[in-house]
Amino acid sequence: MRIPAHSVCTAVRDDIVAGVYERGSRLTEEVLARRYGVSRVPVREALRTLEAEGFVVTRRHAGACVAEPTEQEAADVLEMRVLLEPLGAARAARRRTEAHLKVLRGLVRLGQERARRGHSDDLRSLGGWFHETLAQASGSPSLIAVLTQLRHKIAWMYAVQLPPGPADSWAEHGAITDAVARGDAERARALTALHAERAVGAHRLRFSAAVDRVRTSQHVVNMSGPRL
């Protein structure tokens, strides 16, 4: 697998989010450089960026490792998204372009159609594109960057269950789009806040203290060796 050097950070992050590298596992420059077909220099730069983003930590005697977020850190990330997405929607109502509206409306139409037909796999990706486009429409590079990073972290930390009534969720997307189209910042903010709060219940941690205790216990048993 060979990728452009400037895309190494994205590739490593995507693999962390996808679970290719487990929490706590080592990330050696040599192995990563070989995997992505680049020199160790862009890998080193990528690891620095990912450490700043919270995906990687540097440990004494171990080097770079995939971070192991606590349940509280995971909860904080989800709360930040709930607080910031409404701000993005309000700004989108003031700054959106016709191109943004065209994409948002197209996604809503597709989402509502897929929801009626029960195409759950499509709905997850369409929902992600909707929220990404809504953030882009805010016209705020710093806010877009933060929301993008939060989406990556949430995808890494949480499994998301589709709501039992996906049509209702896409009706909410449609209402948000209408508010943005009308330039009604306060309504866009309020609708997005309600939508985000309802979505929290669909998020399930991919890890927990109980799961970690079981893994630790199993690790101790496996490493103890046979008793003679």
PDB file of C-alpha atoms in Angstrom:
ATOM      1  CA  MET A   1       0.000   0.000   0.000  1.00  0.00           C
ATOM      2  CA  ARG A   2       1.578   3.287  -1.097  1.00  0.00           C
ATOM      3  CA  ILE A   3       0.125   6.697  -0.379  1.00  0.00           C
ATOM      4  CA  PRO A   4       1.407  10.268  -0.864  1.00  0.00           C
ATOM      5  CA  ALA A   5       3.612  11.416   1.999  1.00  0.00           C
ATOM      6  CA  HIS A   6       1.248  14.279   2.869  1.00  0.00           C
ATOM      7  CA  SER A   7      -1.594  11.798   3.337  1.00  0.00           C
ATOM      8  CA  VAL A   8       0.194   9.629   5.908  1.00  0.00           C
ATOM      9  CA  CYS A   9      -1.477  11.379   8.846  1.00  0.00           C
ATOM     10  CA  THR A  10      -4.938  10.824   7.377  1.00  0.00           C
ATOM     11  CA  ALA A  11      -4.165   7.187   6.621  1.00  0.00           C
ATOM     12  CA  VAL A  12      -2.863   6.419  10.121  1.00  0.00           C
ATOM     13  CA  ARG A  13      -5.800   8.242  11.727  1.00  0.00           C
ATOM     14  CA  ASP A  14      -8.287   6.354   9.556  1.00  0.00           C
ATOM     15  CA  ASP A  15      -6.679   3.051  10.540  1.00  0.00           C
ATOM     16  CA  ILE A  16      -6.816   3.964  14.232  1.00  0.00           C
ATOM     17  CA  VAL A  17     -10.498   4.896  13.925  1.00  0.00           C
ATOM     18  CA  ALA A  18     -11.207   1.675  12.014  1.00  0.00           C
ATOM     19  CA  GLY A  19      -9.555  -0.393  14.751  1.00  0.00           C
ATOM     20  CA  VAL A  20      -6.606  -1.593  12.667  1.00  0.00           C
ATOM     21  CA  TYR A  21      -4.418  -0.459  15.562  1.00  0.00           C
ATOM     22  CA  GLU A  22      -5.911  -1.293  18.952  1.00  0.00           C
ATOM     23  CA  ARG A  23      -5.886   1.074  21.902  1.00  0.00           C
ATOM     24  CA  GLY A  24      -2.527   0.951  23.648  1.00  0.00           C
ATOM     25  CA  SER A  25      -0.703  -0.763  20.772  1.00  0.00           C
ATOM     26  CA  ARG A  26       2.721   0.513  19.711  1.00  0.00           C
ATOM     27  CA  LEU A  27       3.152   2.525  16.532  1.00  0.00           C
ATOM     28  CA  THR A  28       6.727   2.156  15.322  1.00  0.00           C
ATOM     29  CA  GLU A  29       8.004   4.457  12.598  1.00  0.00           C
ATOM     30  CA  GLU A  30       9.670   1.584  10.732  1.00  0.00           C
ATOM     31  CA  VAL A  31       6.518  -0.550  10.543  1.00  0.00           C
ATOM     32  CA  LEU A  32       4.285   2.374   9.592  1.00  0.00           C
ATOM     33  CA  ALA A  33       6.721   3.581   6.920  1.00  0.00           C
ATOM     34  CA  ARG A  34       6.747   0.102   5.403  1.00  0.00           C
ATOM     35  CA  ARG A  35       2.962  -0.227   5.537  1.00  0.00           C
ATOM     36  CA  TYR A  36       2.277   3.084   3.779  1.00  0.00           C
ATOM     37  CA  GLY A  37       5.247   3.022   1.434  1.00  0.00           C
ATOM     38  CA  VAL A  38       6.904   6.220   2.654  1.00  0.00           C
ATOM     39  CA  SER A  39      10.037   7.242   4.517  1.00  0.00           C
ATOM     40  CA  ARG A  40      10.104   7.586   8.289  1.00  0.00           C
ATOM     41  CA  VAL A  41      10.106  11.405   8.117  1.00  0.00           C
ATOM     42  CA  PRO A  42       6.404  11.870   7.153  1.00  0.00           C
ATOM     43  CA  VAL A  43       5.493   9.090   9.594  1.00  0.00           C
ATOM     44  CA  ARG A  44       7.252  10.961  12.400  1.00  0.00           C
ATOM     45  CA  GLU A  45       5.402  14.160  11.459  1.00  0.00           C
ATOM     46  CA  ALA A  46       2.088  12.290  11.307  1.00  0.00           C
ATOM     47  CA  LEU A  47       2.599  10.833  14.785  1.00  0.00           C
ATOM     48  CA  ARG A  48       3.285  14.318  16.184  1.00  0.00           C
ATOM     49  CA  THR A  49       0.053  15.618  14.643  1.00  0.00           C
ATOM     50  CA  LEU A  50      -1.951  12.647  15.893  1.00  0.00           C
ATOM     51  CA  GLU A  51      -0.518  13.104  19.383  1.00  0.00           C
ATOM     52  CA  ALA A  52      -1.669  16.742  19.339  1.00  0.00           C
ATOM     53  CA  GLU A  53      -5.135  15.526  18.275  1.00  0.00           C
ATOM     54  CA  GLY A  54      -5.298  12.970  21.088  1.00  0.00           C
ATOM     55  CA  PHE A  55      -5.129   9.774  19.033  1.00  0.00           C
ATOM     56  CA  VAL A  56      -1.530   8.947  19.969  1.00  0.00           C
ATOM     57  CA  VAL A  57       0.512   9.209  23.165  1.00  0.00           C
ATOM     58  CA  THR A  58       4.261   8.909  23.671  1.00  0.00           C
ATOM     59  CA  ARG A  59       5.265   6.603  26.510  1.00  0.00           C
ATOM     60  CA  ARG A  60       8.628   6.232  28.182  1.00  0.00           C
ATOM     61  CA  HIS A  61      10.459   3.148  26.952  1.00  0.00           C
ATOM     62  CA  ALA A  62       7.626   2.352  24.520  1.00  0.00           C
ATOM     63  CA  GLY A  63       7.521   5.304  22.148  1.00  0.00           C
ATOM     64  CA  ALA A  64       4.373   6.193  20.239  1.00  0.00           C
ATOM     65  CA  CYS A  65       1.246   4.210  21.144  1.00  0.00           C
ATOM     66  CA  VAL A  66      -2.441   4.459  20.320  1.00  0.00           C
ATOM     67  CA  ALA A  67      -4.128   6.468  23.073  1.00  0.00           C
ATOM     68  CA  GLU A  68      -6.438   4.785  25.584  1.00  0.00           C
ATOM     69  CA  PRO A  69      -9.167   7.334  26.334  1.00  0.00           C
ATOM     70  CA  THR A  70     -11.094   7.020  29.577  1.00  0.00           C
ATOM     71  CA  GLU A  71     -14.879   6.874  29.712  1.00  0.00           C
ATOM     72  CA  GLN A  72     -14.895  10.471  30.999  1.00  0.00           C
ATOM     73  CA  GLU A  73     -12.778  11.651  28.069  1.00  0.00           C
ATOM     74  CA  ALA A  74     -15.147   9.898  25.681  1.00  0.00           C
ATOM     75  CA  ALA A  75     -18.152  11.535  27.347  1.00  0.00           C
ATOM     76  CA  ASP A  76     -16.466  14.938  27.088  1.00  0.00           C
ATOM     77  CA  VAL A  77     -15.919  14.503  23.350  1.00  0.00           C
ATOM     78  CA  LEU A  78     -19.588  13.687  22.800  1.00  0.00           C
ATOM     79  CA  GLU A  79     -20.666  16.653  24.929  1.00  0.00           C
ATOM     80  CA  MET A  80     -18.409  19.005  22.970  1.00  0.00           C
ATOM     81  CA  ARG A  81     -20.037  17.915  19.732  1.00  0.00           C
ATOM     82  CA  VAL A  82     -23.504  18.508  21.195  1.00  0.00           C
ATOM     83  CA  LEU A  83     -22.439  22.032  22.142  1.00  0.00           C
ATOM     84  CA  LEU A  84     -20.567  22.944  18.954  1.00  0.00           C
ATOM     85  CA  GLU A  85     -22.764  21.500  16.196  1.00  0.00           C
ATOM     86  CA  PRO A  86     -25.615  23.961  16.981  1.00  0.00           C
ATOM     87  CA  LEU A  87     -23.098  26.821  16.742  1.00  0.00           C
ATOM     88  CA  GLY A  88     -22.035  25.524  13.342  1.00  0.00           C
ATOM     89  CA  ALA A  89     -25.648  25.343  12.175  1.00  0.00           C
ATOM     90  CA  ALA A  90     -26.319  28.914  13.319  1.00  0.00           C
ATOM     91  CA  ARG A  91     -23.290  30.154  11.410  1.00  0.00           C
ATOM     92  CA  ALA A  92     -24.315  28.098   8.381  1.00  0.00           C
ATOM     93  CA  ALA A  93     -27.655  29.928   8.338  1.00  0.00           C
ATOM     94  CA  ARG A  94     -25.735  33.186   7.970  1.00  0.00           C
ATOM     95  CA  ARG A  95     -22.906  32.085   5.680  1.00  0.00           C
ATOM     96  CA  ARG A  96     -24.100  29.137   3.573  1.00  0.00           C
ATOM     97  CA  THR A  97     -23.780  29.264  -0.191  1.00  0.00           C
ATOM     98  CA  GLU A  98     -26.208  27.960  -2.772  1.00  0.00           C
ATOM     99  CA  ALA A  99     -23.782  25.105  -3.377  1.00  0.00           C
ATOM    100  CA  HIS A 100     -24.013  24.104   0.291  1.00  0.00           C
ATOM    101  CA  LEU A 101     -27.807  24.207   0.166  1.00  0.00           C
ATOM    102  CA  LYS A 102     -27.868  22.091  -2.968  1.00  0.00           C
ATOM    103  CA  VAL A 103     -25.770  19.394  -1.309  1.00  0.00           C
ATOM    104  CA  LEU A 104     -27.751  19.498   1.953  1.00  0.00           C
ATOM    105  CA  ARG A 105     -31.084  19.217   0.152  1.00  0.00           C
ATOM    106  CA  GLY A 106     -29.788  16.399  -2.016  1.00  0.00           C
ATOM    107  CA  LEU A 107     -28.592  14.485   1.039  1.00  0.00           C
ATOM    108  CA  VAL A 108     -31.941  14.988   2.773  1.00  0.00           C
ATOM    109  CA  ARG A 109     -33.810  13.645  -0.265  1.00  0.00           C
ATOM    110  CA  LEU A 110     -31.529  10.611  -0.457  1.00  0.00           C
ATOM    111  CA  GLY A 111     -31.719  10.040   3.296  1.00  0.00           C
ATOM    112  CA  GLN A 112     -35.507  10.180   3.356  1.00  0.00           C
ATOM    113  CA  GLU A 113     -35.696   7.809   0.389  1.00  0.00           C
ATOM    114  CA  ARG A 114     -33.247   5.322   1.941  1.00  0.00           C
ATOM    115  CA  ALA A 115     -35.086   5.536   5.283  1.00  0.00           C
ATOM    116  CA  ARG A 116     -38.372   4.595   3.579  1.00  0.00           C
ATOM    117  CA  ARG A 117     -36.696   1.632   1.897  1.00  0.00           C
ATOM    118  CA  GLY A 118     -34.861   0.519   5.029  1.00  0.00           C
ATOM    119  CA  HIS A 119     -31.334   0.876   3.606  1.00  0.00           C
ATOM    120  CA  SER A 120     -29.581   1.254   6.976  1.00  0.00           C
ATOM    121  CA  ASP A 121     -26.001   1.034   5.675  1.00  0.00           C
ATOM    122  CA  ASP A 122     -26.542   3.997   3.365  1.00  0.00           C
ATOM    123  CA  LEU A 123     -28.140   6.064   6.137  1.00  0.00           C
ATOM    124  CA  ARG A 124     -25.048   6.004   8.326  1.00  0.00           C
ATOM    125  CA  SER A 125     -22.761   7.382   5.628  1.00  0.00           C
ATOM    126  CA  LEU A 126     -25.370   9.872   4.384  1.00  0.00           C
ATOM    127  CA  GLY A 127     -25.810  11.191   7.920  1.00  0.00           C
ATOM    128  CA  GLY A 128     -22.070  11.700   8.215  1.00  0.00           C
ATOM    129  CA  TRP A 129     -21.971  13.614   4.926  1.00  0.00           C
ATOM    130  CA  PHE A 130     -24.900  15.766   6.028  1.00  0.00           C
ATOM    131  CA  HIS A 131     -23.218  16.879   9.237  1.00  0.00           C
ATOM    132  CA  GLU A 132     -19.894  17.376   7.476  1.00  0.00           C
ATOM    133  CA  THR A 133     -21.557  19.610   4.856  1.00  0.00           C
ATOM    134  CA  LEU A 134     -23.421  21.533   7.554  1.00  0.00           C
ATOM    135  CA  ALA A 135     -20.106  22.220   9.282  1.00  0.00           C
ATOM    136  CA  GLN A 136     -18.494  23.293   5.997  1.00  0.00           C
ATOM    137  CA  ALA A 137     -21.386  25.714   5.423  1.00  0.00           C
ATOM    138  CA  SER A 138     -20.468  27.515   8.672  1.00  0.00           C
ATOM    139  CA  GLY A 139     -17.607  29.185   6.833  1.00  0.00           C
ATOM    140  CA  SER A 140     -15.441  28.982   9.966  1.00  0.00           C
ATOM    141  CA  PRO A 141     -12.184  27.054   9.333  1.00  0.00           C
ATOM    142  CA  SER A 142     -11.380  26.680  13.036  1.00  0.00           C
ATOM    143  CA  LEU A 143     -14.852  25.382  13.878  1.00  0.00           C
ATOM    144  CA  ILE A 144     -14.817  23.040  10.881  1.00  0.00           C
ATOM    145  CA  ALA A 145     -11.460  21.631  12.027  1.00  0.00           C
ATOM    146  CA  VAL A 146     -12.699  21.036  15.580  1.00  0.00           C
ATOM    147  CA  LEU A 147     -15.946  19.400  14.453  1.00  0.00           C
ATOM    148  CA  THR A 148     -14.063  17.191  11.990  1.00  0.00           C
ATOM    149  CA  GLN A 149     -11.687  16.054  14.729  1.00  0.00           C
ATOM    150  CA  LEU A 150     -14.624  15.382  17.065  1.00  0.00           C
ATOM    151  CA  ARG A 151     -16.371  13.270  14.421  1.00  0.00           C
ATOM    152  CA  HIS A 152     -13.203  11.202  13.977  1.00  0.00           C
ATOM    153  CA  LYS A 153     -12.866  10.685  17.730  1.00  0.00           C
ATOM    154  CA  ILE A 154     -16.515   9.781  18.188  1.00  0.00           C
ATOM    155  CA  ALA A 155     -16.283   7.232  15.352  1.00  0.00           C
ATOM    156  CA  TRP A 156     -13.239   5.770  17.123  1.00  0.00           C
ATOM    157  CA  MET A 157     -14.738   5.709  20.617  1.00  0.00           C
ATOM    158  CA  TYR A 158     -18.368   4.883  19.903  1.00  0.00           C
ATOM    159  CA  ALA A 159     -20.529   2.488  17.943  1.00  0.00           C
ATOM    160  CA  VAL A 160     -23.684   4.248  16.763  1.00  0.00           C
ATOM    161  CA  GLN A 161     -27.005   2.445  16.570  1.00  0.00           C
ATOM    162  CA  LEU A 162     -29.428   3.719  13.969  1.00  0.00           C
ATOM    163  CA  PRO A 163     -32.597   5.125  15.533  1.00  0.00           C
ATOM    164  CA  PRO A 164     -35.686   2.883  15.432  1.00  0.00           C
ATOM    165  CA  GLY A 165     -37.433   5.576  13.359  1.00  0.00           C
ATOM    166  CA  PRO A 166     -34.794   6.770  10.855  1.00  0.00           C
ATOM    167  CA  ALA A 167     -37.441   8.698   8.932  1.00  0.00           C
ATOM    168  CA  ASP A 168     -37.890  10.946  11.988  1.00  0.00           C
ATOM    169  CA  SER A 169     -34.159  11.625  12.103  1.00  0.00           C
ATOM    170  CA  TRP A 170     -34.140  12.613   8.432  1.00  0.00           C
ATOM    171  CA  ALA A 171     -37.186  14.796   8.968  1.00  0.00           C
ATOM    172  CA  GLU A 172     -35.054  16.643  11.533  1.00  0.00           C
ATOM    173  CA  HIS A 173     -32.255  16.962   8.968  1.00  0.00           C
ATOM    174  CA  GLY A 174     -34.783  18.433   6.574  1.00  0.00           C
ATOM    175  CA  ALA A 175     -36.030  20.953   9.136  1.00  0.00           C
ATOM    176  CA  ILE A 176     -32.464  22.035   9.896  1.00  0.00           C
ATOM    177  CA  THR A 177     -31.798  22.504   6.180  1.00  0.00           C
ATOM    178  CA  ASP A 178     -34.960  24.604   5.800  1.00  0.00           C
ATOM    179  CA  ALA A 179     -33.883  26.856   8.678  1.00  0.00           C
ATOM    180  CA  VAL A 180     -30.418  27.250   7.174  1.00  0.00           C
ATOM    181  CA  ALA A 181     -31.946  28.053   3.778  1.00  0.00           C
ATOM    182  CA  ARG A 182     -34.127  30.775   5.330  1.00  0.00           C
ATOM    183  CA  GLY A 183     -31.188  32.266   7.178  1.00  0.00           C
ATOM    184  CA  ASP A 184     -32.899  31.630  10.528  1.00  0.00           C
ATOM    185  CA  ALA A 185     -29.837  31.169  12.719  1.00  0.00           C
ATOM    186  CA  GLU A 186     -31.661  30.739  16.024  1.00  0.00           C
ATOM    187  CA  ARG A 187     -34.034  28.100  14.676  1.00  0.00           C
ATOM    188  CA  ALA A 188     -31.135  26.267  13.008  1.00  0.00           C
ATOM    189  CA  ARG A 189     -29.274  26.324  16.329  1.00  0.00           C
ATOM    190  CA  ALA A 190     -32.275  25.093  18.334  1.00  0.00           C
ATOM    191  CA  LEU A 191     -33.174  22.300  15.905  1.00  0.00           C
ATOM    192  CA  THR A 192     -29.582  21.082  15.695  1.00  0.00           C
ATOM    193  CA  ALA A 193     -29.230  21.118  19.488  1.00  0.00           C
ATOM    194  CA  LEU A 194     -32.363  18.994  19.863  1.00  0.00           C
ATOM    195  CA  HIS A 195     -31.219  16.641  17.091  1.00  0.00           C
ATOM    196  CA  ALA A 196     -27.757  16.245  18.645  1.00  0.00           C
ATOM    197  CA  GLU A 197     -29.144  15.592  22.127  1.00  0.00           C
ATOM    198  CA  ARG A 198     -31.489  12.905  20.810  1.00  0.00           C
ATOM    199  CA  ALA A 199     -28.604  11.252  18.970  1.00  0.00           C
ATOM    200  CA  VAL A 200     -26.552  10.861  22.146  1.00  0.00           C
ATOM    201  CA  GLY A 201     -28.661   7.897  23.244  1.00  0.00           C
ATOM    202  CA  ALA A 202     -27.676   5.980  20.117  1.00  0.00           C
ATOM    203  CA  HIS A 203     -23.968   6.085  21.005  1.00  0.00           C
ATOM    204  CA  ARG A 204     -22.451   3.075  22.751  1.00  0.00           C
ATOM    205  CA  LEU A 205     -18.860   3.050  23.983  1.00  0.00           C
ATOM    206  CA  ARG A 206     -16.621   0.583  22.205  1.00  0.00           C
ATOM    207  CA  PHE A 207     -14.770   0.161  25.509  1.00  0.00           C
ATOM    208  CA  SER A 208     -15.604   0.388  29.205  1.00  0.00           C
ATOM    209  CA  ALA A 209     -14.001  -0.178  32.553  1.00  0.00           C
ATOM    210  CA  ALA A 210     -15.717  -3.568  32.808  1.00  0.00           C
ATOM    211  CA  VAL A 211     -14.426  -4.671  29.416  1.00  0.00           C
ATOM    212  CA  ASP A 212     -10.904  -3.493  30.287  1.00  0.00           C
ATOM    213  CA  ARG A 213     -10.987  -5.431  33.573  1.00  0.00           C
ATOM    214  CA  VAL A 214     -11.919  -8.613  31.706  1.00  0.00           C
ATOM    215  CA  ARG A 215      -9.130  -8.069  29.176  1.00  0.00           C
ATOM    216  CA  THR A 216      -6.603  -7.450  31.952  1.00  0.00           C
ATOM    217  CA  SER A 217      -7.708 -10.598  33.761  1.00  0.00           C
ATOM    218  CA  GLN A 218      -7.439 -12.664  30.599  1.00  0.00           C
ATOM    219  CA  HIS A 219      -4.018 -11.187  29.896  1.00  0.00           C
ATOM    220  CA  VAL A 220      -2.758 -12.220  33.342  1.00  0.00           C
ATOM    221  CA  VAL A 221      -4.049 -15.782  32.888  1.00  0.00           C
ATOM    222  CA  ASN A 222      -2.581 -16.127  29.421  1.00  0.00           C
ATOM    223  CA  MET A 223       0.814 -14.824  30.452  1.00  0.00           C
ATOM    224  CA  SER A 224       1.192 -16.898  33.614  1.00  0.00           C
ATOM    225  CA  GLY A 225       2.268 -20.026  31.758  1.00  0.00           C
ATOM    226  CA  PRO A 226       1.651 -23.651  32.696  1.00  0.00           C
ATOM    227  CA  ARG A 227       2.037 -24.694  36.305  1.00  0.00           C
ATOM    228  CA  LEU A 228       4.457 -27.545  36.693  1.00  0.00           C
TER     229      LEU A 228
END
